[in-house]
Coordinates of C-alpha atoms and ligand atoms in Angstrom, one line a residue:
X1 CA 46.4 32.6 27.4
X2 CA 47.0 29.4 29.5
X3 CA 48.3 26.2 26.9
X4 CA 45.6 23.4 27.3
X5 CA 48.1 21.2 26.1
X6 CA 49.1 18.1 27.9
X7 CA 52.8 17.5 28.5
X8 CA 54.4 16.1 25.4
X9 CA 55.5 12.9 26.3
X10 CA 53.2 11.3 29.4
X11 CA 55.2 10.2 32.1
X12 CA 53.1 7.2 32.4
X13 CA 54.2 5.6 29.3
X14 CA 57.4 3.8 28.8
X15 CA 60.4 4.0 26.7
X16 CA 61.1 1.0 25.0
X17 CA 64.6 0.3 23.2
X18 CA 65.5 -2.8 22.1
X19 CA 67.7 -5.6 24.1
X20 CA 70.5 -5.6 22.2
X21 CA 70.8 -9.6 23.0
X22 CA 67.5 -9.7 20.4
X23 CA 68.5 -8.2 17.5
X24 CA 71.3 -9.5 15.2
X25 CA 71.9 -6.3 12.8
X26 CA 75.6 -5.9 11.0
X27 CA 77.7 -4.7 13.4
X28 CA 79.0 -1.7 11.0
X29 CA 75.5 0.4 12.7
X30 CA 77.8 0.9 15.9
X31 CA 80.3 2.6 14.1
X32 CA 78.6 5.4 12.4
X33 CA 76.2 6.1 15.2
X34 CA 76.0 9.7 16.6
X35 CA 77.0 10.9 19.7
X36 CA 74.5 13.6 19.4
X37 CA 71.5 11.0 18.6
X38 CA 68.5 11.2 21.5
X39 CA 67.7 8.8 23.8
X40 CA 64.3 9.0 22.3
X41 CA 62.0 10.1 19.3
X42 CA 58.1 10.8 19.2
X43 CA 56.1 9.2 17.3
X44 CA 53.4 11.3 14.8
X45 CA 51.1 8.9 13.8
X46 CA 49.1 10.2 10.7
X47 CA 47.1 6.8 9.6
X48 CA 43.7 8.6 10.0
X49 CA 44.7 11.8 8.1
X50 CA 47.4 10.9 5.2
X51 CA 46.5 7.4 5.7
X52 CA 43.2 7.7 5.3
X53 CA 44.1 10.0 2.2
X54 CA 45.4 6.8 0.5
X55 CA 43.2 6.5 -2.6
X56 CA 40.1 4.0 -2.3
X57 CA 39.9 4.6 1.9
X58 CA 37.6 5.7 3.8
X59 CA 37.1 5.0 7.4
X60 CA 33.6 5.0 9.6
X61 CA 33.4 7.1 12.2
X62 CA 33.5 3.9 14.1
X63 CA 36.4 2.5 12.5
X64 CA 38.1 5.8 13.2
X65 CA 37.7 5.5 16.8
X66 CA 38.6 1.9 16.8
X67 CA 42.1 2.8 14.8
X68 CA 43.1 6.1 17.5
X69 CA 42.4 3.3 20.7
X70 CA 44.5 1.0 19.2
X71 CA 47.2 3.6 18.1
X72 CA 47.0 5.1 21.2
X73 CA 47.7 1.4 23.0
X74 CA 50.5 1.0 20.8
X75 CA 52.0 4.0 22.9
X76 CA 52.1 6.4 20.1
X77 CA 52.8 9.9 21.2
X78 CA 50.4 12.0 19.1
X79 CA 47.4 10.9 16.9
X80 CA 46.8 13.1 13.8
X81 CA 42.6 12.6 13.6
X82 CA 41.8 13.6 10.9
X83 CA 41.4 17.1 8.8
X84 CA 38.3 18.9 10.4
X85 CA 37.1 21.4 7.9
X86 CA 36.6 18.5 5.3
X87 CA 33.6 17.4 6.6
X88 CA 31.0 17.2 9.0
X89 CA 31.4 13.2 9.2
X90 CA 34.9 14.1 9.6
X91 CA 34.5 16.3 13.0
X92 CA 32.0 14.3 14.2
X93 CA 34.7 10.9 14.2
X94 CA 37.5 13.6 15.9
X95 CA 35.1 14.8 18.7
X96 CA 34.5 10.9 19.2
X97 CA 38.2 10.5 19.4
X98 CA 39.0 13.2 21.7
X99 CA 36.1 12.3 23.9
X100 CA 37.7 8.7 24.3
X101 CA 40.2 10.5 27.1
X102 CA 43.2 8.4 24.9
X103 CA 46.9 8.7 26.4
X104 CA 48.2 9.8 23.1
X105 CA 47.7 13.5 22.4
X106 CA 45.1 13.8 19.6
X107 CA 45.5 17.1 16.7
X108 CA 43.9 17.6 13.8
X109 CA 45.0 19.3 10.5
X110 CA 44.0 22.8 9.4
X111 CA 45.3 25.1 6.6
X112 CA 46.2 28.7 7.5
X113 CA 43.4 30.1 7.5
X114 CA 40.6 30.9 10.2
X115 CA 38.0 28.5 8.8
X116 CA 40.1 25.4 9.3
X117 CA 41.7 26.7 12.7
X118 CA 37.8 27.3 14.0
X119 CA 36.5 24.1 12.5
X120 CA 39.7 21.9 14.6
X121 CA 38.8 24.5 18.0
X122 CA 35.1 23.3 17.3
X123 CA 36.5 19.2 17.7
X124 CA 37.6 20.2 21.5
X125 CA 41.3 19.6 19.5
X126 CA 44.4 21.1 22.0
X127 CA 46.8 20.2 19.5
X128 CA 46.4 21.8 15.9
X129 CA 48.7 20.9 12.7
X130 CA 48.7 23.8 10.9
X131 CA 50.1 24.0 6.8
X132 CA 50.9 26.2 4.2
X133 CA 53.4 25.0 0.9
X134 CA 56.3 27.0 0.6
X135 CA 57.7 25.9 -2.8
X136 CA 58.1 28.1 -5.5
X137 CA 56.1 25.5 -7.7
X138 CA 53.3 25.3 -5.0
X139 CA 53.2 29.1 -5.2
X140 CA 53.3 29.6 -8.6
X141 CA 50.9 27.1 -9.6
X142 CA 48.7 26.1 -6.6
X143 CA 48.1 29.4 -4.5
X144 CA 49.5 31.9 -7.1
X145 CA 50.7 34.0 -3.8
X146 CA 54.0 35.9 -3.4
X147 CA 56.3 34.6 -0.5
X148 CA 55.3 37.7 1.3
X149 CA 51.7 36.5 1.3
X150 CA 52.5 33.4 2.6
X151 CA 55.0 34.0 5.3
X152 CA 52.0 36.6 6.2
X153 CA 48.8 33.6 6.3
X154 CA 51.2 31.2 8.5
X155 CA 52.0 33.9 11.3
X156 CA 48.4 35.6 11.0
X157 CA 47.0 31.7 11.5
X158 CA 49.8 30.4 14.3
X159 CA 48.9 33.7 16.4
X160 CA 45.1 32.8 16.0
X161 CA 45.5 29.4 16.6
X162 CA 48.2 30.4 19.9
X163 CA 45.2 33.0 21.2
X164 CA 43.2 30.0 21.9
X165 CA 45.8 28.2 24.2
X166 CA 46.7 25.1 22.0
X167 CA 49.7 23.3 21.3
X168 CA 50.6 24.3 16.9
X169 CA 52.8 22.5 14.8
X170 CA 53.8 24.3 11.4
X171 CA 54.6 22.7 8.2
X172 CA 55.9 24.6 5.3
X173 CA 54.4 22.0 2.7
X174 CA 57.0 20.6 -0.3
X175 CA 59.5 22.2 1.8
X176 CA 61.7 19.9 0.8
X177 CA 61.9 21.7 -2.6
X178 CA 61.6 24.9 -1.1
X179 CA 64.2 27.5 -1.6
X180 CA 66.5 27.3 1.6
X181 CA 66.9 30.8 2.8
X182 CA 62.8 31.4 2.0
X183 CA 62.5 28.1 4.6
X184 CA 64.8 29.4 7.3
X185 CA 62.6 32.7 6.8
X186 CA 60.0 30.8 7.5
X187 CA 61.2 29.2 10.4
X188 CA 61.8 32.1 11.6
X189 CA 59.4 33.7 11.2
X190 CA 56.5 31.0 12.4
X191 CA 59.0 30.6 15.9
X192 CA 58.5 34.9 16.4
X193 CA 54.1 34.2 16.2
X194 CA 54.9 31.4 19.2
X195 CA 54.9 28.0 17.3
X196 CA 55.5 24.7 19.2
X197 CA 57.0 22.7 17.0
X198 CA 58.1 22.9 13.2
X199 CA 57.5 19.7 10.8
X200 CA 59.1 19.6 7.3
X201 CA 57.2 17.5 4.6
X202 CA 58.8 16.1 2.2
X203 CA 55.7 16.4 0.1
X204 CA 56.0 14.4 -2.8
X205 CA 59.0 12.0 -1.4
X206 CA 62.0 13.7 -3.5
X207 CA 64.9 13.8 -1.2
X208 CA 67.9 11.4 -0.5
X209 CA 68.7 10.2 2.7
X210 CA 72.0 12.5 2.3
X211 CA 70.1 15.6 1.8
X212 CA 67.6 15.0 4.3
X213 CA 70.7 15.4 6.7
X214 CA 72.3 18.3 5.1
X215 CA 69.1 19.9 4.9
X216 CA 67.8 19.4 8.8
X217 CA 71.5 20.3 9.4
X218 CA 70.7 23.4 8.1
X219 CA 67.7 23.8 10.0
X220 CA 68.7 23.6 13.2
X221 CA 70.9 26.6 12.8
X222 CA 67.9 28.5 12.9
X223 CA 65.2 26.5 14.5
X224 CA 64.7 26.2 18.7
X225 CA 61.6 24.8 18.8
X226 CA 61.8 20.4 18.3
X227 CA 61.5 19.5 14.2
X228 CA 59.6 17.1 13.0
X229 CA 59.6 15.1 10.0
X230 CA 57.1 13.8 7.3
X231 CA 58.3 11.8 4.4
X232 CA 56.4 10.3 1.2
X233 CA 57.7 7.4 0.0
X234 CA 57.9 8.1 -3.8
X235 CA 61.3 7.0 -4.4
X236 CA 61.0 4.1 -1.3
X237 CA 63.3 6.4 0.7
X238 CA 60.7 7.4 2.8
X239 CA 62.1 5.4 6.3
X240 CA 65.6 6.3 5.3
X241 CA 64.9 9.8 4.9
X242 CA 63.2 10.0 8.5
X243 CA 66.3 8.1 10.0
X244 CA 68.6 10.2 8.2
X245 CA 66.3 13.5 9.6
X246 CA 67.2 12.3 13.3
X247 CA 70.4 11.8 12.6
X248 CA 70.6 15.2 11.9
X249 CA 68.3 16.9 14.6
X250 CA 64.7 15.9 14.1
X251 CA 63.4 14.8 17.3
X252 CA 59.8 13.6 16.1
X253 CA 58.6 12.0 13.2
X254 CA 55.5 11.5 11.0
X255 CA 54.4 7.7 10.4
X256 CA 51.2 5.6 9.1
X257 CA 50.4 2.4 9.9
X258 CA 51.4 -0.5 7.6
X259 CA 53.1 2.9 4.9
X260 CA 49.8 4.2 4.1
X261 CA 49.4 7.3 2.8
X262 CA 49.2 9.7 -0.8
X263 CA 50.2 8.4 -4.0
X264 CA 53.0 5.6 -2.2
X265 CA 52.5 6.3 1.3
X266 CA 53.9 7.8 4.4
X267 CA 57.2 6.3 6.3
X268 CA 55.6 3.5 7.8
X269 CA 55.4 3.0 11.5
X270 CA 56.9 -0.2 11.9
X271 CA 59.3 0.1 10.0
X272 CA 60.7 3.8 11.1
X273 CA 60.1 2.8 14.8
X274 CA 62.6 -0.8 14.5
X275 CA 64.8 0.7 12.6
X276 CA 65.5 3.7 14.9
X277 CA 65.6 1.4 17.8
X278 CA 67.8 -1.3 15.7
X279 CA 70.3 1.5 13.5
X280 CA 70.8 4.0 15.9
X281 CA 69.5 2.6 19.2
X282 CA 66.8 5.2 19.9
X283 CA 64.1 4.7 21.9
X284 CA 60.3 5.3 21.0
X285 CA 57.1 5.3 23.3
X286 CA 56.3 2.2 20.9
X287 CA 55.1 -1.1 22.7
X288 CA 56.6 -3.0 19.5
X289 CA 54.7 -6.0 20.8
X290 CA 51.5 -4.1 19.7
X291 CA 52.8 -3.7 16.6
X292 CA 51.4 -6.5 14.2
X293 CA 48.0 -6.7 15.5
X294 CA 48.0 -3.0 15.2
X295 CA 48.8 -3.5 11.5
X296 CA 46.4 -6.1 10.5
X297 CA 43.6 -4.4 12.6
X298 CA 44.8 -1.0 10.1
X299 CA 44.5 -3.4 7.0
X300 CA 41.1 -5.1 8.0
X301 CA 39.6 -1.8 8.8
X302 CA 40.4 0.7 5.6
X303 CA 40.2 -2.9 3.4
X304 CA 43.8 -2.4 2.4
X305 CA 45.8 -5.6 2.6
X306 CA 49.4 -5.5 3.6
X307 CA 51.5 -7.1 0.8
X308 CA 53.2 -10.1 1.8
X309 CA 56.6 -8.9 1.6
X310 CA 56.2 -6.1 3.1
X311 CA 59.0 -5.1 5.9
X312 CA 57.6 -6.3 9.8
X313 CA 54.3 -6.7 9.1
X314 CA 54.2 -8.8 5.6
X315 CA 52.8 -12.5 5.7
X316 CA 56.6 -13.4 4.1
X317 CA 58.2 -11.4 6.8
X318 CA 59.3 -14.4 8.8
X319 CA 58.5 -16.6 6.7
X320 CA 60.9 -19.1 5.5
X321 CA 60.7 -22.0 2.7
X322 CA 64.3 -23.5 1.9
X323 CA 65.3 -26.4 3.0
X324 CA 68.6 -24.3 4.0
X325 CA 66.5 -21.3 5.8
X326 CA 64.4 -23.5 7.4
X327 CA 67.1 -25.8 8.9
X328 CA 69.4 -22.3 10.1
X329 CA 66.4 -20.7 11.6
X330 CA 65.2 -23.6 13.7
X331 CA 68.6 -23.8 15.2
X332 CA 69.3 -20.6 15.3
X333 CA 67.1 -17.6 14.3
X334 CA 69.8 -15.6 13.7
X335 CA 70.8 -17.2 10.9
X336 CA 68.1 -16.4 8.8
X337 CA 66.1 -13.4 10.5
X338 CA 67.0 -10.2 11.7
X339 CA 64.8 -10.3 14.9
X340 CA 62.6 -12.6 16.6
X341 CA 59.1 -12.2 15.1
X342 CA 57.7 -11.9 18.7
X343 CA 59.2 -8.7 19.4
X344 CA 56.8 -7.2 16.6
X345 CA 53.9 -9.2 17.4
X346 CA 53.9 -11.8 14.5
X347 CA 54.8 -15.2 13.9
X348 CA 57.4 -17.3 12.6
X349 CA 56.0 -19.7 9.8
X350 CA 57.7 -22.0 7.8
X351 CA 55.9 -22.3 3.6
X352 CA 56.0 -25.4 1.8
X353 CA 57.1 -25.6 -1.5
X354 CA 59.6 -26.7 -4.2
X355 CA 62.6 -25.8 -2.2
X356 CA 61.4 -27.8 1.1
X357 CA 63.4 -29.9 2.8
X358 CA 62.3 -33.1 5.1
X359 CA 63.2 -30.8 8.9
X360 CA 60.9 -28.2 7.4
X361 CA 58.2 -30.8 6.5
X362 CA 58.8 -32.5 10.2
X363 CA 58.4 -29.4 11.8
X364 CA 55.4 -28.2 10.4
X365 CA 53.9 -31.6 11.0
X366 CA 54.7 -31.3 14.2
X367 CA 52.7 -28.8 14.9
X368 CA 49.5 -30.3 13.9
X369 CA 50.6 -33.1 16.2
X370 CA 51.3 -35.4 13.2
X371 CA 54.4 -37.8 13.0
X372 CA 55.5 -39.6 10.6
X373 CA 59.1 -41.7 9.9
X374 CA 61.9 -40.9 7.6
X375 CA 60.3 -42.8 4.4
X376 CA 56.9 -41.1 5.1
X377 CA 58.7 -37.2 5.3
X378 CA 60.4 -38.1 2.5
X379 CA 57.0 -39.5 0.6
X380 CA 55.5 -36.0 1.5
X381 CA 58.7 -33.7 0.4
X382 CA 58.5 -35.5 -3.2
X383 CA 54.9 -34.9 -3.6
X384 CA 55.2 -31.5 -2.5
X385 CA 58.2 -30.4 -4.9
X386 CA 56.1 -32.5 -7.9
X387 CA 52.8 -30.0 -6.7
X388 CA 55.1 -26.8 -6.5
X389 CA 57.0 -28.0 -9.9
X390 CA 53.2 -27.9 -11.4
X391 CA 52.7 -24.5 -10.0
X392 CA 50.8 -25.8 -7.3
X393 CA 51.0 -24.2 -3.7
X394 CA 51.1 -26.1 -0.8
X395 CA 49.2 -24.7 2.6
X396 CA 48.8 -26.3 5.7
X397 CA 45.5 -27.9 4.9
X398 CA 46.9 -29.8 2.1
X399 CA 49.8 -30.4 3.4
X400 CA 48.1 -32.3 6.8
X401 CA 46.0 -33.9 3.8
X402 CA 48.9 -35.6 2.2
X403 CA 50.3 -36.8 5.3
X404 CA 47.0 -38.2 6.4
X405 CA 46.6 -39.7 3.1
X406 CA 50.9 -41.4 3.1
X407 CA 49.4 -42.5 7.1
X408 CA 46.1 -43.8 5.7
X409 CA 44.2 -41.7 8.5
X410 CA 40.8 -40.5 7.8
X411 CA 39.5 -44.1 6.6
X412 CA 36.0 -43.3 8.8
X413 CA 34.6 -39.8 9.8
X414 CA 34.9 -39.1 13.3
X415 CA 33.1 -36.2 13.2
X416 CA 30.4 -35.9 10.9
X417 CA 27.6 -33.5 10.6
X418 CA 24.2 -34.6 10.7
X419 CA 22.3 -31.5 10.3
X420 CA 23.1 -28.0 10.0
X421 CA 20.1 -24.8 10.0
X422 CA 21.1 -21.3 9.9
X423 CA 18.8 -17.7 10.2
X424 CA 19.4 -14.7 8.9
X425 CA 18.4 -11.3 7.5
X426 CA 17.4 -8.0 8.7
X427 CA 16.8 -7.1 12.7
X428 CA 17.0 -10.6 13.3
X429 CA 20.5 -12.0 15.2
X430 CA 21.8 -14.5 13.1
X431 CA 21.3 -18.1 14.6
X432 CA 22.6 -21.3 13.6
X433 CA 21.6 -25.1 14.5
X434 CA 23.9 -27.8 14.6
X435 CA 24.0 -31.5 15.2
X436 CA 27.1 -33.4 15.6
X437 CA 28.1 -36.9 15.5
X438 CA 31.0 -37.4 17.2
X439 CA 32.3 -41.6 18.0
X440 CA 29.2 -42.1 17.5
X441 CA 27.4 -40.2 19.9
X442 CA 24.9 -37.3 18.5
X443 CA 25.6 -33.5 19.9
X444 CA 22.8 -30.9 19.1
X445 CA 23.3 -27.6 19.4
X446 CA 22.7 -23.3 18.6
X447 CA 24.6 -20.2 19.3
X448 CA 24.3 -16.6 17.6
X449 CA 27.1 -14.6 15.9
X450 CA 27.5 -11.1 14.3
X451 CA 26.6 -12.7 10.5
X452 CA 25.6 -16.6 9.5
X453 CA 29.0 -17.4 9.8
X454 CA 30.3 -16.4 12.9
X455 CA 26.7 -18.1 14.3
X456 CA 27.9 -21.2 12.7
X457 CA 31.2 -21.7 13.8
X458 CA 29.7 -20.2 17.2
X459 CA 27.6 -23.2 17.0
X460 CA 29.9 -25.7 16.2
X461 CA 32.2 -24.9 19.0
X462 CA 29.7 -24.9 21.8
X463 CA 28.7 -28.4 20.7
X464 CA 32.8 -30.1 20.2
X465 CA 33.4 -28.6 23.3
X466 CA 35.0 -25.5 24.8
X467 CA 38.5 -26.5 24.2
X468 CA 38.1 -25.8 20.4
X469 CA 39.1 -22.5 19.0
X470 CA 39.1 -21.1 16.0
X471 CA 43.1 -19.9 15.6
X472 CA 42.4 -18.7 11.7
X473 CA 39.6 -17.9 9.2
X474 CA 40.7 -17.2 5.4
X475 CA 37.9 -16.8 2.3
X476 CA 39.2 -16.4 -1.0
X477 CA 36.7 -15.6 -3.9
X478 CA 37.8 -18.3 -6.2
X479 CA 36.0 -17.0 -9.1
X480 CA 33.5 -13.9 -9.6
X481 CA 29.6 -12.9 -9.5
X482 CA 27.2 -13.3 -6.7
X483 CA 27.4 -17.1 -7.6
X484 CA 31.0 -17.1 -7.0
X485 CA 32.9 -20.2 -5.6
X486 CA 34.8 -19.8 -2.3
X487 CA 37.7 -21.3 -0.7
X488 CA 37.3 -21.5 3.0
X489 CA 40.6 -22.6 5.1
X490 CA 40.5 -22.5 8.9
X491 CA 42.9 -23.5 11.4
X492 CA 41.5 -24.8 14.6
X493 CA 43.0 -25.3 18.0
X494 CA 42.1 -28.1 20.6
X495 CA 43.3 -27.1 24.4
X496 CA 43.2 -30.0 26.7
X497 CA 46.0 -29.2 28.4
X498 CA 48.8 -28.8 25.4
X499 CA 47.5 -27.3 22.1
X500 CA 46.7 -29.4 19.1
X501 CA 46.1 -27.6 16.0
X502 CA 43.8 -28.8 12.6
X503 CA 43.7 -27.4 9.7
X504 CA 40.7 -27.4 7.1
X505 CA 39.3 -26.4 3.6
X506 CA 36.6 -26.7 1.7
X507 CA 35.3 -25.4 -1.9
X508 CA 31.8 -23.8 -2.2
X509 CA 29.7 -21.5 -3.9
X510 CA 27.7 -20.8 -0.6
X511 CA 29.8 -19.0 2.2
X512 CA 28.3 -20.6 5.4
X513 CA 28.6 -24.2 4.5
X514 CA 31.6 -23.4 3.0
X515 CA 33.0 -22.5 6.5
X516 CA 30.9 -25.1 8.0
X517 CA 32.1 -28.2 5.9
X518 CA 35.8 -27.1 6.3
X519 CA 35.6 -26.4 10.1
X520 CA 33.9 -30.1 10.2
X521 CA 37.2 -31.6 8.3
X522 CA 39.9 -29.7 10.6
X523 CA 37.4 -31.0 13.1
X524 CA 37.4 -34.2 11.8
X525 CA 41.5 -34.9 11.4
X526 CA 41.9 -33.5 15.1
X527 CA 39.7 -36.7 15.9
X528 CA 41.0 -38.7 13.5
X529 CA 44.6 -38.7 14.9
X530 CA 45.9 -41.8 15.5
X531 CA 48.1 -40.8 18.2
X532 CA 45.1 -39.2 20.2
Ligands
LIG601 O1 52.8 15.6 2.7 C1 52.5 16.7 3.2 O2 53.1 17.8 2.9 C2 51.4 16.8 4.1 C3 51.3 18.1 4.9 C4 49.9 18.4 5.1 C5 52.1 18.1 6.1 O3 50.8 15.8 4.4
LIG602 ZN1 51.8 14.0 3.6

């Protein structure tokens, strides 16, 4: 039989390693890097399988489809869909995905057995990750079968799956507690029935970095076909086990997006992919650019926020708030950050708060096109420290409010809001009505959206002009119920040939005027400026 399969790494994508000029990592890496280490490793996203295992997720069919695009735009080189036989939801989102013609090779999970082989076949899948566990614990108290029986299922199920052309990848689960001559057996043994490619989980995240490479050492002696690697995160060792895996041999490895994944997730993408490229300078298919819009489409999609300081992709990630950070990074990034936030796709952002000095308030001014002297900075530093000493945080919005307030801006509204209509409900396209004062002069006007909201701002927009964007939305339930009060911030941007950014907020108990009235006051200080 003919392999369907499509090459494994598509010629039309492109390597990307990092310019060495960019990153600023200890210069100790250099001198323990292998000779042996590839040029580069593929990338085993499992977001929509092990991922989408994380407790509390579940994914639409469409939101399935929408993660594999965007995954496969990132440039990564195989997309693990899903789990077929789990449900009929389940095959229906995979066929979707392998219908979408993506660049990245999609597979789908089955166990060893012809039931979940068939049920993967039956998605039009070419690439099938097949499973059995291995462990003597697993055996004992999960399939209660000898070792015999199991070597037997994996073979019997590699030579099905094989028969019908497609590309199999083997995984002796837990087999990183998996008795090492039984697991070379099995290596062995799954090569002899025609296998493609041989992954070792490290099922419940219990290795060290050290073993990982003693153990994939070990591996090699017996294995020809490319290993893979899938590591839990239990112990937080989960990138550093991968790593240490290539080190050793393992030319492919198993990711999630943002760490998601059972229990305390899967290596995480971003992570694993910079620190190949930064540690041992290997290359990925990875467009790294991609790489934080990926990860906050992941987290607005399965609902699961990314913490703040989390590695890459956390809001704290580049963020800095001493006086002493602050001043290092704006004159050199180097100082303070390990690589430029653009290379991943995020931004630099500098927090206010009680260890903020006057450059960092200047700065951060200066972006809302605000300017102030010496005494003024110096009036807004002490209030900000006595707000932060209170416990008080300090965000852009009230932070463009104080200085407005030291300037004695905002004495008249610019822009006010005369009157405001929205509809809503069900088969009807939300519609909102707006009419704007602005000098003086009234501006009416009404513009659909894909809820109230949307239509509102929608609304608003089309009447201040087309120059005004809306750079940032953020709701926060202040307190809870369906009367709840809400804390709307937004962050708008006016183009007329150089950007000029606002910032707004407002407190409410209804969402729409929420978002209306503070859109209207970042509105409002953008007109306001005295400098306009
Ligand atoms: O963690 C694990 O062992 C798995 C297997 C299905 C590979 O997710
Ligand atoms: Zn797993």
């Amino acid at each position: 039989m003919v392999d369907r399969g499509k090459p494994e790494q598509s010629s039309s994508r492109q390597s990307h390693t990092l310019d060495r000029k960019r990153v600023y990592t200890s210069q100790f890496n250099a001198r323990v890097i292998s000779p042996d280490l590839p040029e580069n490793v593929m990338i085993f996203d499992t977001t929509l399988r092990d991922g989408e295992q994380t407790p509390g997720i579940a994914l639409s069919i469409e939101d399935k489809v929408q993660i594999a695009n965007a995954l496969s735009d990132l440039g990564v080189d195989v997309i693990e869909a899903g789990f077929p036989t789990s449900s009929s939801g389940e095959r229906e989102a995979i066929r979707k995905i392998v219908d979408q013609g993506l660049q990245s090779r999609v597979c789908g999970l089955a166990r060893c057995n012809k039931k979940d082989i068939d049920a993967a076949l039956d998605c039009g899948l070419d690439y099938i990750h097949t499973f059995i566990a291995t462990s003597d614990c697993h055996l004992q108290y999960k399939l209660k079968m000898t070792r015999e029986e199991v070597r037997g299922r994996a073979v019997e199920a590699i030579e099905y799956a094989k028969s019908h052309g497609v590309t199999v990848e083997f995984s002796c689960e837990d087999a990183t507690r998996t008795d090492l001559d039984f697991l070379k057996e099995m290596h062995l043994a799954v090569q002899e029935a025609g296998v493609d490619k041989i992954n070792v989980p490290d099922t419940v995240g219990t290795i060290s970095p050290a073993a990982m490479e003693y153990l994939i050492g070990e591996l090699m002696t017996v294995t020809k076909v490319p290993i893979a690697v899938h590591c839990h995160d239990d112990f937080g060792l989960a990138v550093a086990n991968s790593l240490s895996a290539v080190r050793a041999g393992a030319r492919q490895v198993h990711v999630t997006m943002n760490g998601l994944g059972e229990r305390a997730g899967n290596a995480a993408l971003e992570e694993t992919v910079l620190g190949l490229m930064a540690f041992y300078n290997v290359g990925t298919n990875i467009e790294t650019r991609m790489i934080g819009p990926t990860s906050r489409l992941v987290a607005k999609l399965t609902g699961y926020p990314v913490p703040p300081i989390k590695a890459i992709v956390g809001n704290n990630a580049f963020a800095h708030e001493s006086g002493i950070h602050v001043h290092g990074v704006l004159g050199a990034p180097s100082t303070y950050e390990a690589f430029g936030p653009e290379l991943v796709g995020v931004q630099r952002s500098i927090v206010m708060g009680k260890h903020t000095g006057a450059h960092s308030v200047r700065t951060k001014l200066a972006e809302y096109g605000v300017d102030m002297d010496d005494g003024q900075i110096n009036l807004v530093v002490d209030r900000i420290k006595r707000l932060a000493d209170s416990g008080k945080e300090v965000d852009d919005a009230e932070l463009v409010a104080l200085a407005s307030h030291i300037l004695g801006e905002r004495e008249s509204e610019k822009v006010k809001l005369k009157e405001f209509a929205v509809f809503t409900g069900m088969n009807i396209t939300p519609t909102a009505v707006v009419s704007i004062e602005v000098n003086g002069e009234r501006k009416t006007g009404s513009a659909t959206g894909i809820g109230p909201v949307d239509a509102a701002i929608n609304a608003i927009k089309l009447v201040m002009g087309n120059d005004i964007s809306l750079v940032e939305y953020r709701l926060n339930a202040i307190t809870g119920g369906s009367d709840a009060l809400c804390e709307v911030s937004v962050r708008v941007a006016r183009n007329g040939g150089k950007t000029i950014m606002s910032v707004g907020k407002a407190i409410g108990s209804d969402i729409v005027q929420t978002s209306v009235d503070s859109t209207m006051e970042a509105l409002d200080r953008l007109y306001c400026r005295k400098k306009e």
